[in-house]
PDB file of C-alpha atoms in Angstrom:
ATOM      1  CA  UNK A   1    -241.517  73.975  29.528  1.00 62.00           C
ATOM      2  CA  UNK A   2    -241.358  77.077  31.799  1.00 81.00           C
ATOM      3  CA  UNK A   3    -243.615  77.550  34.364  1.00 93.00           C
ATOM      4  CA  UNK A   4    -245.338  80.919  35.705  1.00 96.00           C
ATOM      5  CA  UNK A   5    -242.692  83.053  36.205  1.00 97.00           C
ATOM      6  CA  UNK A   6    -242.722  86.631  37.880  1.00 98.00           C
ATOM      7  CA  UNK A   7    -240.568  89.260  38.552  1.00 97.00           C
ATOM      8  CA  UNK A   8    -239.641  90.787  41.236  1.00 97.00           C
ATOM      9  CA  UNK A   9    -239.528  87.940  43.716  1.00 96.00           C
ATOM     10  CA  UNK A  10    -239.309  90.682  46.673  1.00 96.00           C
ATOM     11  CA  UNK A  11    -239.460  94.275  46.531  1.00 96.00           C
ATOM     12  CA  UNK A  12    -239.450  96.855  48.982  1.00 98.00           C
ATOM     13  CA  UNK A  13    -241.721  99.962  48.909  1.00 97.00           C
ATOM     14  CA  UNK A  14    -243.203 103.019  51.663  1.00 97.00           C
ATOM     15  CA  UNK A  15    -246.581 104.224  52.110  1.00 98.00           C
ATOM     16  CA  UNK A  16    -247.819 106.194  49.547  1.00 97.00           C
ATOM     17  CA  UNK A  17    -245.529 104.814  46.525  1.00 98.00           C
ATOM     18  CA  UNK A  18    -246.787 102.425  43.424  1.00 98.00           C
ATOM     19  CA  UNK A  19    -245.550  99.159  42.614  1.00 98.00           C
ATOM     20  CA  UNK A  20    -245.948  97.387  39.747  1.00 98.00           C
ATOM     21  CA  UNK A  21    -245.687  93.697  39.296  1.00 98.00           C
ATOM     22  CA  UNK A  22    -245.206  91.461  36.422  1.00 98.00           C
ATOM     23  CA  UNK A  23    -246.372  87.868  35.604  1.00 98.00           C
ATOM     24  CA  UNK A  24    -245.485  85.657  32.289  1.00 97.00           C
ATOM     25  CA  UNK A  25    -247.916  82.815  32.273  1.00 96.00           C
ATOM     26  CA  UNK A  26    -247.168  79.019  30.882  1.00 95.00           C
ATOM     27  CA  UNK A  27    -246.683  79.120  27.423  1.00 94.00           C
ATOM     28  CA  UNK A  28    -249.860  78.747  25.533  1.00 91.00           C
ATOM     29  CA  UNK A  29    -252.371  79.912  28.648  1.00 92.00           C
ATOM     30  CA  UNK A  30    -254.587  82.679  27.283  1.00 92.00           C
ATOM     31  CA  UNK A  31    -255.711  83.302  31.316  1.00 92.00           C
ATOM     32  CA  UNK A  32    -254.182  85.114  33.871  1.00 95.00           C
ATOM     33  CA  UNK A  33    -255.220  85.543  37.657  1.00 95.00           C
ATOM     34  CA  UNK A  34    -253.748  87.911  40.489  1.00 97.00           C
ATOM     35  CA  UNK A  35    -253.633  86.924  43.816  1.00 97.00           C
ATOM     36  CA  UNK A  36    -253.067  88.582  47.322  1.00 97.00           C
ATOM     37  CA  UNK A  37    -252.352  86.267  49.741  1.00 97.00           C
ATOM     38  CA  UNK A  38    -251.269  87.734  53.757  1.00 95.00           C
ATOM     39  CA  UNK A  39    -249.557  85.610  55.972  1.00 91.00           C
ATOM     40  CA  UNK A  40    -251.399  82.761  57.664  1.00 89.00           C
ATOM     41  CA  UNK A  41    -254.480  83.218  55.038  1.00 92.00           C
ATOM     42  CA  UNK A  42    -255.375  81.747  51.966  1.00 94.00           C
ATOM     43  CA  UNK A  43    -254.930  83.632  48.488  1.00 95.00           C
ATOM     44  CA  UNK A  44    -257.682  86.514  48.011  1.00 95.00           C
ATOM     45  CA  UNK A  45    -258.409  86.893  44.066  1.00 94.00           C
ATOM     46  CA  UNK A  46    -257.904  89.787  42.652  1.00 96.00           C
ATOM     47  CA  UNK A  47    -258.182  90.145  39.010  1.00 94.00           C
ATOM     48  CA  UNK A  48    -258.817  87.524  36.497  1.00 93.00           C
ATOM     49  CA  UNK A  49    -257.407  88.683  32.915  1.00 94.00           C
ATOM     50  CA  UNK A  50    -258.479  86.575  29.448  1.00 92.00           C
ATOM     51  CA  UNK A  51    -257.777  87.355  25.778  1.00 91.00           C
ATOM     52  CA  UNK A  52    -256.831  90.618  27.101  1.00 91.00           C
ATOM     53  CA  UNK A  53    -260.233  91.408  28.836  1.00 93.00           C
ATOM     54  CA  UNK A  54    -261.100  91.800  32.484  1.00 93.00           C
ATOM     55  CA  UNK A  55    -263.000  88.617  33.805  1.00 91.00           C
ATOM     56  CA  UNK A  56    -262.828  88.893  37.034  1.00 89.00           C
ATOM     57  CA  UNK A  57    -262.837  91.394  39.945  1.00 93.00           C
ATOM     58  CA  UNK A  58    -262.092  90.533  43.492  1.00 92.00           C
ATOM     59  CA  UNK A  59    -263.061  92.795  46.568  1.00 92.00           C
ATOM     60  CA  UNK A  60    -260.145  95.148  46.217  1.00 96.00           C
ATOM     61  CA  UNK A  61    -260.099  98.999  46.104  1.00 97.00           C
ATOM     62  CA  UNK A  62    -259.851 101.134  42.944  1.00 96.00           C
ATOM     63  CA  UNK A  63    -256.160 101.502  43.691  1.00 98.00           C
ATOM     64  CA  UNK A  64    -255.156  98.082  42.443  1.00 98.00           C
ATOM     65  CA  UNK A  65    -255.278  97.729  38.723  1.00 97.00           C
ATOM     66  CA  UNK A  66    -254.356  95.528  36.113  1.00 98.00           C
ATOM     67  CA  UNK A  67    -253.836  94.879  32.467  1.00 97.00           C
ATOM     68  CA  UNK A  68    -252.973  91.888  30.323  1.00 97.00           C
ATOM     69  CA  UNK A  69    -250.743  92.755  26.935  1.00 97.00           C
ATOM     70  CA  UNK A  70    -251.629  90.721  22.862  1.00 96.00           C
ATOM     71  CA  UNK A  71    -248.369  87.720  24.625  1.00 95.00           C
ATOM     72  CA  UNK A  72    -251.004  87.178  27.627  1.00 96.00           C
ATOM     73  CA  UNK A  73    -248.517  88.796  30.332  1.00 97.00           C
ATOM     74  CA  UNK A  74    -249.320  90.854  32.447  1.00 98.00           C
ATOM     75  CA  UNK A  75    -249.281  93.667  34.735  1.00 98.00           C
ATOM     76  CA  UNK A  76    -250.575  94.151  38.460  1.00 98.00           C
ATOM     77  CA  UNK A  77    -250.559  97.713  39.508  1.00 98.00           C
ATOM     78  CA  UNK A  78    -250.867  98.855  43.198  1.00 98.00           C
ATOM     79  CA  UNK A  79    -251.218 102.899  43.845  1.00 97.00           C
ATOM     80  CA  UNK A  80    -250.952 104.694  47.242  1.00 98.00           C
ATOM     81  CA  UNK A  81    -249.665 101.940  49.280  1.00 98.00           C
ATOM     82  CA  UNK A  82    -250.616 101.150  52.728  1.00 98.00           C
ATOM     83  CA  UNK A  83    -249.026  98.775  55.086  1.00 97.00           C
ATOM     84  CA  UNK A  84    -251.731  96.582  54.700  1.00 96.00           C
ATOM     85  CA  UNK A  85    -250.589  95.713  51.039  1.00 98.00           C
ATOM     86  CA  UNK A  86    -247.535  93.672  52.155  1.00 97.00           C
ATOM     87  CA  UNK A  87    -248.622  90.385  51.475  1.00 97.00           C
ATOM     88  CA  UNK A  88    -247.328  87.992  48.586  1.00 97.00           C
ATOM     89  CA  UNK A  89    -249.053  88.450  44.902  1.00 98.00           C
ATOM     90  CA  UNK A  90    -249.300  85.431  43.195  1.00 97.00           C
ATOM     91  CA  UNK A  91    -249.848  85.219  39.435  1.00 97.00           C
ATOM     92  CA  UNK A  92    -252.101  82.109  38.304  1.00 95.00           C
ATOM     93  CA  UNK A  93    -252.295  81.031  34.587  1.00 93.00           C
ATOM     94  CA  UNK A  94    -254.928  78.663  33.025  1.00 90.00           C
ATOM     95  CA  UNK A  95    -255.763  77.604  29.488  1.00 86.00           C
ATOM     96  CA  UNK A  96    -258.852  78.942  29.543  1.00 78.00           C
ATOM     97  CA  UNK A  97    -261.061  81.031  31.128  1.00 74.00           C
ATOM     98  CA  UNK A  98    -262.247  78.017  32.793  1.00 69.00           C
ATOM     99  CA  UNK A  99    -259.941  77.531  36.485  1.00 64.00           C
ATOM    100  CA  UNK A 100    -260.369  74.068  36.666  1.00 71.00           C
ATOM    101  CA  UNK A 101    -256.383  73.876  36.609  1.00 84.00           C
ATOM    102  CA  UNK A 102    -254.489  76.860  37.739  1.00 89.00           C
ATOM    103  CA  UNK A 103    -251.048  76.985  37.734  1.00 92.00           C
ATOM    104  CA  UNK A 104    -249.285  79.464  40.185  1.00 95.00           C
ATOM    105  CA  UNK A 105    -245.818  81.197  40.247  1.00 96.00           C
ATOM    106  CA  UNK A 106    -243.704  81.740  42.850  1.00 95.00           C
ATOM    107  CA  UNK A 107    -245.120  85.256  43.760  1.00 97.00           C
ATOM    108  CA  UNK A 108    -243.832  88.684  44.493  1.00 97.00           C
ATOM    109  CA  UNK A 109    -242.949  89.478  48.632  1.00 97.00           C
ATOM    110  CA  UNK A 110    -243.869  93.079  48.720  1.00 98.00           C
ATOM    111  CA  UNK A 111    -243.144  94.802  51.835  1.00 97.00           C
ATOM    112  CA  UNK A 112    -244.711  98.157  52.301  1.00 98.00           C
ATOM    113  CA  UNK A 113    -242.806 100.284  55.387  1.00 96.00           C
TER     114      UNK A 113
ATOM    115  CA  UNK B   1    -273.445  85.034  51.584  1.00 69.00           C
ATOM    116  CA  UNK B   2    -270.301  83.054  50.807  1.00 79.00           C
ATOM    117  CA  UNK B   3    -268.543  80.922  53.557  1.00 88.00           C
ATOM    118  CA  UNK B   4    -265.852  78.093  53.616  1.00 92.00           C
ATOM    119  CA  UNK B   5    -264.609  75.855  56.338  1.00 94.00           C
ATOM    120  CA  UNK B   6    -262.051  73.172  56.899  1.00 96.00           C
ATOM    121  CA  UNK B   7    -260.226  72.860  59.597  1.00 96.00           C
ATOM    122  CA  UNK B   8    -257.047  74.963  61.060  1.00 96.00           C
ATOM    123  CA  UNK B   9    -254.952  72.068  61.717  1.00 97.00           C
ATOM    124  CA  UNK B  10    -254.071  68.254  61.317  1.00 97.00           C
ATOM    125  CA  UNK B  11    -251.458  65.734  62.987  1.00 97.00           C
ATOM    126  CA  UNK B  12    -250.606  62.647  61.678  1.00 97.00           C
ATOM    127  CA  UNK B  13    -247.776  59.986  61.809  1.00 97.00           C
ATOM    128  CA  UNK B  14    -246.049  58.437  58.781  1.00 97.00           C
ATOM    129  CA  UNK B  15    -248.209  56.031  56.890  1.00 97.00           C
ATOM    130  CA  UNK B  16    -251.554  57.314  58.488  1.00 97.00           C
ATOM    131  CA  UNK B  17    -254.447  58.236  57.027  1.00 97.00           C
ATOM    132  CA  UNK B  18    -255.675  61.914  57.029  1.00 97.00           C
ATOM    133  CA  UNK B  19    -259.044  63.258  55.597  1.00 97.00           C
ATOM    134  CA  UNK B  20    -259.542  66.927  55.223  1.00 98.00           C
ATOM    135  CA  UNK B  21    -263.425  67.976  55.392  1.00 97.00           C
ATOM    136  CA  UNK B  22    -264.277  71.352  53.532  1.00 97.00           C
ATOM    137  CA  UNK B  23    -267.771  72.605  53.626  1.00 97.00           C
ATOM    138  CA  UNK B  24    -268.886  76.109  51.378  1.00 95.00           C
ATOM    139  CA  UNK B  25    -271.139  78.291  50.647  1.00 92.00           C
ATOM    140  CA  UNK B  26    -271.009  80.224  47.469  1.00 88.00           C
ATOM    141  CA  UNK B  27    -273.136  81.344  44.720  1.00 84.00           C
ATOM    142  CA  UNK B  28    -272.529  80.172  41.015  1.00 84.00           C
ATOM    143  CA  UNK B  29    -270.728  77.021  41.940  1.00 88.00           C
ATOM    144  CA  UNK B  30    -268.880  75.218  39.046  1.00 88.00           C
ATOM    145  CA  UNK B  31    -266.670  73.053  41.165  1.00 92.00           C
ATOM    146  CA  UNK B  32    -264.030  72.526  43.949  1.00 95.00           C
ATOM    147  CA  UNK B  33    -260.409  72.874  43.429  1.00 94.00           C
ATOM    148  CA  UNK B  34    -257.417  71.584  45.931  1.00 96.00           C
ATOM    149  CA  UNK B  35    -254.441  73.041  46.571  1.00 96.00           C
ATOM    150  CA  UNK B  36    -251.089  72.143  48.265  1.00 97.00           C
ATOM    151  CA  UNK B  37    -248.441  74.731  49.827  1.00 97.00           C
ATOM    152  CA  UNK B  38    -245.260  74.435  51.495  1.00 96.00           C
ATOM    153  CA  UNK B  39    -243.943  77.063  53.685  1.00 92.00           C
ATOM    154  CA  UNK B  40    -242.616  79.776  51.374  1.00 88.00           C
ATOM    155  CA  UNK B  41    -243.602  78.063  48.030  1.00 91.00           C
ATOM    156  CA  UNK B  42    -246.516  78.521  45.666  1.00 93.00           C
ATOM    157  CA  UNK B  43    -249.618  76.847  45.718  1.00 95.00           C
ATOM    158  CA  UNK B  44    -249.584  73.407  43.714  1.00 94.00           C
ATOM    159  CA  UNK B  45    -252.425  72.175  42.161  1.00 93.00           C
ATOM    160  CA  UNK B  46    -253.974  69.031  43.580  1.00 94.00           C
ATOM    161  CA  UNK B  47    -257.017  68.373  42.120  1.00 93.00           C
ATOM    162  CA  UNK B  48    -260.392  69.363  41.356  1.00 91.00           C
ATOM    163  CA  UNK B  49    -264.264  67.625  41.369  1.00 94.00           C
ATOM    164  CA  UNK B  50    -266.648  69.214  38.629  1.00 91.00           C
ATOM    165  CA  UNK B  51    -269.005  66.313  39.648  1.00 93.00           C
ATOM    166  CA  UNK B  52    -270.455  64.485  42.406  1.00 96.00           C
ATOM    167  CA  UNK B  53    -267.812  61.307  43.236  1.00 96.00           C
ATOM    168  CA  UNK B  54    -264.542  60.402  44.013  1.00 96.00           C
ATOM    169  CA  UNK B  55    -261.478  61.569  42.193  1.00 93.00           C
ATOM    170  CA  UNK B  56    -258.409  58.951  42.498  1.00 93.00           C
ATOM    171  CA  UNK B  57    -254.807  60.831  42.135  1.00 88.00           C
ATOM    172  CA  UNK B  58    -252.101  58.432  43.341  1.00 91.00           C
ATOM    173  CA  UNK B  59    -251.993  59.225  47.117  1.00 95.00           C
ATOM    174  CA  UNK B  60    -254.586  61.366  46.888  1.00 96.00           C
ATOM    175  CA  UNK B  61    -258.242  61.364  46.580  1.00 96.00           C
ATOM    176  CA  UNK B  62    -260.762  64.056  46.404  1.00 97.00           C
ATOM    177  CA  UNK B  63    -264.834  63.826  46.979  1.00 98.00           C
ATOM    178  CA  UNK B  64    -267.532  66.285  46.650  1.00 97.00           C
ATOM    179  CA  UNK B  65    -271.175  66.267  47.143  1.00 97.00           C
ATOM    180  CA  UNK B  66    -273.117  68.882  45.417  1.00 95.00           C
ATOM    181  CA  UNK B  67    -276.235  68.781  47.116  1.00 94.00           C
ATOM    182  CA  UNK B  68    -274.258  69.096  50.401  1.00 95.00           C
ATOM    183  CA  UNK B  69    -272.056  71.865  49.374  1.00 95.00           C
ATOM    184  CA  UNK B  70    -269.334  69.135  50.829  1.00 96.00           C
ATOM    185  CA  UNK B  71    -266.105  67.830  49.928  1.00 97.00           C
ATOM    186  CA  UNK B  72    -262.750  66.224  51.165  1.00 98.00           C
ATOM    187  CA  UNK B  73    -259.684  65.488  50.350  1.00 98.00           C
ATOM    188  CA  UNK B  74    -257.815  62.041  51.726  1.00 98.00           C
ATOM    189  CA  UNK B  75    -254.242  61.694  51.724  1.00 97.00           C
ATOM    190  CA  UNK B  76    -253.067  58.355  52.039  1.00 96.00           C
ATOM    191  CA  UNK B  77    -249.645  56.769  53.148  1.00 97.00           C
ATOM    192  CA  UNK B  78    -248.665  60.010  54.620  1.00 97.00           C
ATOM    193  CA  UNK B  79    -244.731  60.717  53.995  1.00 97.00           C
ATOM    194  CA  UNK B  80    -243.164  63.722  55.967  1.00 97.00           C
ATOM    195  CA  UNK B  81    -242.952  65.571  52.424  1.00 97.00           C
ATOM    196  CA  UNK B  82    -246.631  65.700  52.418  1.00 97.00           C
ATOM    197  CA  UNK B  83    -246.513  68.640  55.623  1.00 97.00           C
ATOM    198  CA  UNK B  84    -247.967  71.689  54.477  1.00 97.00           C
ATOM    199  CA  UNK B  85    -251.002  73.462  53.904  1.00 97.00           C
ATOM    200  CA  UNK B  86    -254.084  72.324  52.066  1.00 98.00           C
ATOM    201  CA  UNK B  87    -256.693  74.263  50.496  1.00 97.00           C
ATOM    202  CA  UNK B  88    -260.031  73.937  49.421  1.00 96.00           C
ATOM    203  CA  UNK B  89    -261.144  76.348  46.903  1.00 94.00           C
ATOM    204  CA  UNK B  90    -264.449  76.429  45.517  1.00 94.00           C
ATOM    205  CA  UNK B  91    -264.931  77.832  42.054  1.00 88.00           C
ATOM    206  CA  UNK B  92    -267.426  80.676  42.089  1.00 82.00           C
ATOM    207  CA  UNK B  93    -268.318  82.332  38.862  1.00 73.00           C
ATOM    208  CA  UNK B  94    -265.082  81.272  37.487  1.00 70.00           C
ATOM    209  CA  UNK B  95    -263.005  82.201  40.418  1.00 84.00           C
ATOM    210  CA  UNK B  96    -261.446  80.697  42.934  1.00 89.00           C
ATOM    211  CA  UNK B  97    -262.423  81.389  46.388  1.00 91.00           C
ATOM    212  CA  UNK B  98    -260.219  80.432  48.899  1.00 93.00           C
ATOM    213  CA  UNK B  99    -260.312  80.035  53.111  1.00 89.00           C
ATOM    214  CA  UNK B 100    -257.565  79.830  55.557  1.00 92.00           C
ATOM    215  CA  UNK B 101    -256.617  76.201  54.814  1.00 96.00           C
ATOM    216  CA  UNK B 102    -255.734  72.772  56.868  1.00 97.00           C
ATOM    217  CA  UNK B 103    -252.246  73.072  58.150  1.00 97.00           C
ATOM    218  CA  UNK B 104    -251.031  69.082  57.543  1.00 98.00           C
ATOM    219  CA  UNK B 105    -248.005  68.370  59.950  1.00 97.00           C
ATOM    220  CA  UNK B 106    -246.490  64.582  59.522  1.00 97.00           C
ATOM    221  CA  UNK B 107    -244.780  63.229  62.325  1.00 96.00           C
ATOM    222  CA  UNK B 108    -242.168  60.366  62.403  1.00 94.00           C
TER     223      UNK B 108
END
């Protein structure tokens, strides 16, 4: 079976410009979570996305936003960037809302000059 | 508030022993997730303690204590695959809250 999978896998932008991100979770996972993780740091949660819904919001400004479409992928949009928004975005899926087993992707590299 | 803390860093040799300690503080606790990541890759799911107790995995073992807000992880027979970072990542209102992590480094 595939795994999380999500496109681009790097992806160059300047300040100011929006980016949008894509994730396609494990086949079967109804849950969806977006992560921002910097180098040298641990993944920061962003969004958590089930049946469609918003679950979860991390401690990110109004210009990130996401959505999650009826096949359970989904979307991570980032508005106005800064150079403080390069960082790899991970995409997490999970049965259930429950994230006592998430499953990662390889992540997007977005580099914001 | 919320808080986490393992350590930055851990060297062992082939075959050792190594224990990483992770202590939190977080509100609406449901249970403590571990995670594995190589240099460049994704994090990989290790394991994860709903309960009070050890949880057996092969090589690994994980252990968490409630009450103490307290948990490890224990990899045993250490093999020079097993270098990378290690996270502890509590689960907090259904998400998963994680710190800085234990870089692992296996020597020969």
């Amino acid at each position: 079976d595939a795994g999380v999978t999500q496109s681009p896998t790097h992806l160059i932008k300047t300040r100011g410009q929006q980016v949008t991100l894509r994730c396609s979770p494990i086949s079967g996972h109804k849950s969806v979570s977006w992560y921002q993780q910097v180098l040298g740091q641990g993944p920061q949660f962003i969004f958590q996305y089930y049946e469609k819904e918003e679950r979860g919001r991390g401690n990110f400004p109004d210009r990130f936003s996401a959505r999650q479409f009826p096949n359970y992928s989904s979307e991570l949009n980032v508005n106005a960037l800064l150079l403080g928004d390069s960082a790899l975005y991970l995409c997490a899926s999970s049965l259930a809302l429950s994230t006592d087993t998430q499953y990662f992707g390889p992540g997007t590299r977005l580099t914001v000059l | 508030g919320q808080s986490l803390e393992q350590p930055s860093e851990v060297t062992a040799v082939e075959g050792a022993i190594v224990q990483i300690n992770c202590t939190y503080q977080t509100s609406g606790f449901y249970g403590l997730s571990w995670y594995q990541q190589h240099d460049g890759g994704a994090p990989t799911f290790l394991s994860y303690n709903a309960l009070d107790g050890l949880e057996e995995t092969g090589r690994f073992s994980s252990f968490l204590s409630r009450s103490d807000s307290y948990g490890y992880l224990l990899l045993q027979e250490l093999q020079m695959k097993d270098s990378a970072s290690y996270f502890c990542a509590p689960d907090s209102w259904g998400k998963l809250q994680f710190g800085a992590g234990t870089q692992v480094v296996v020597t020969p």
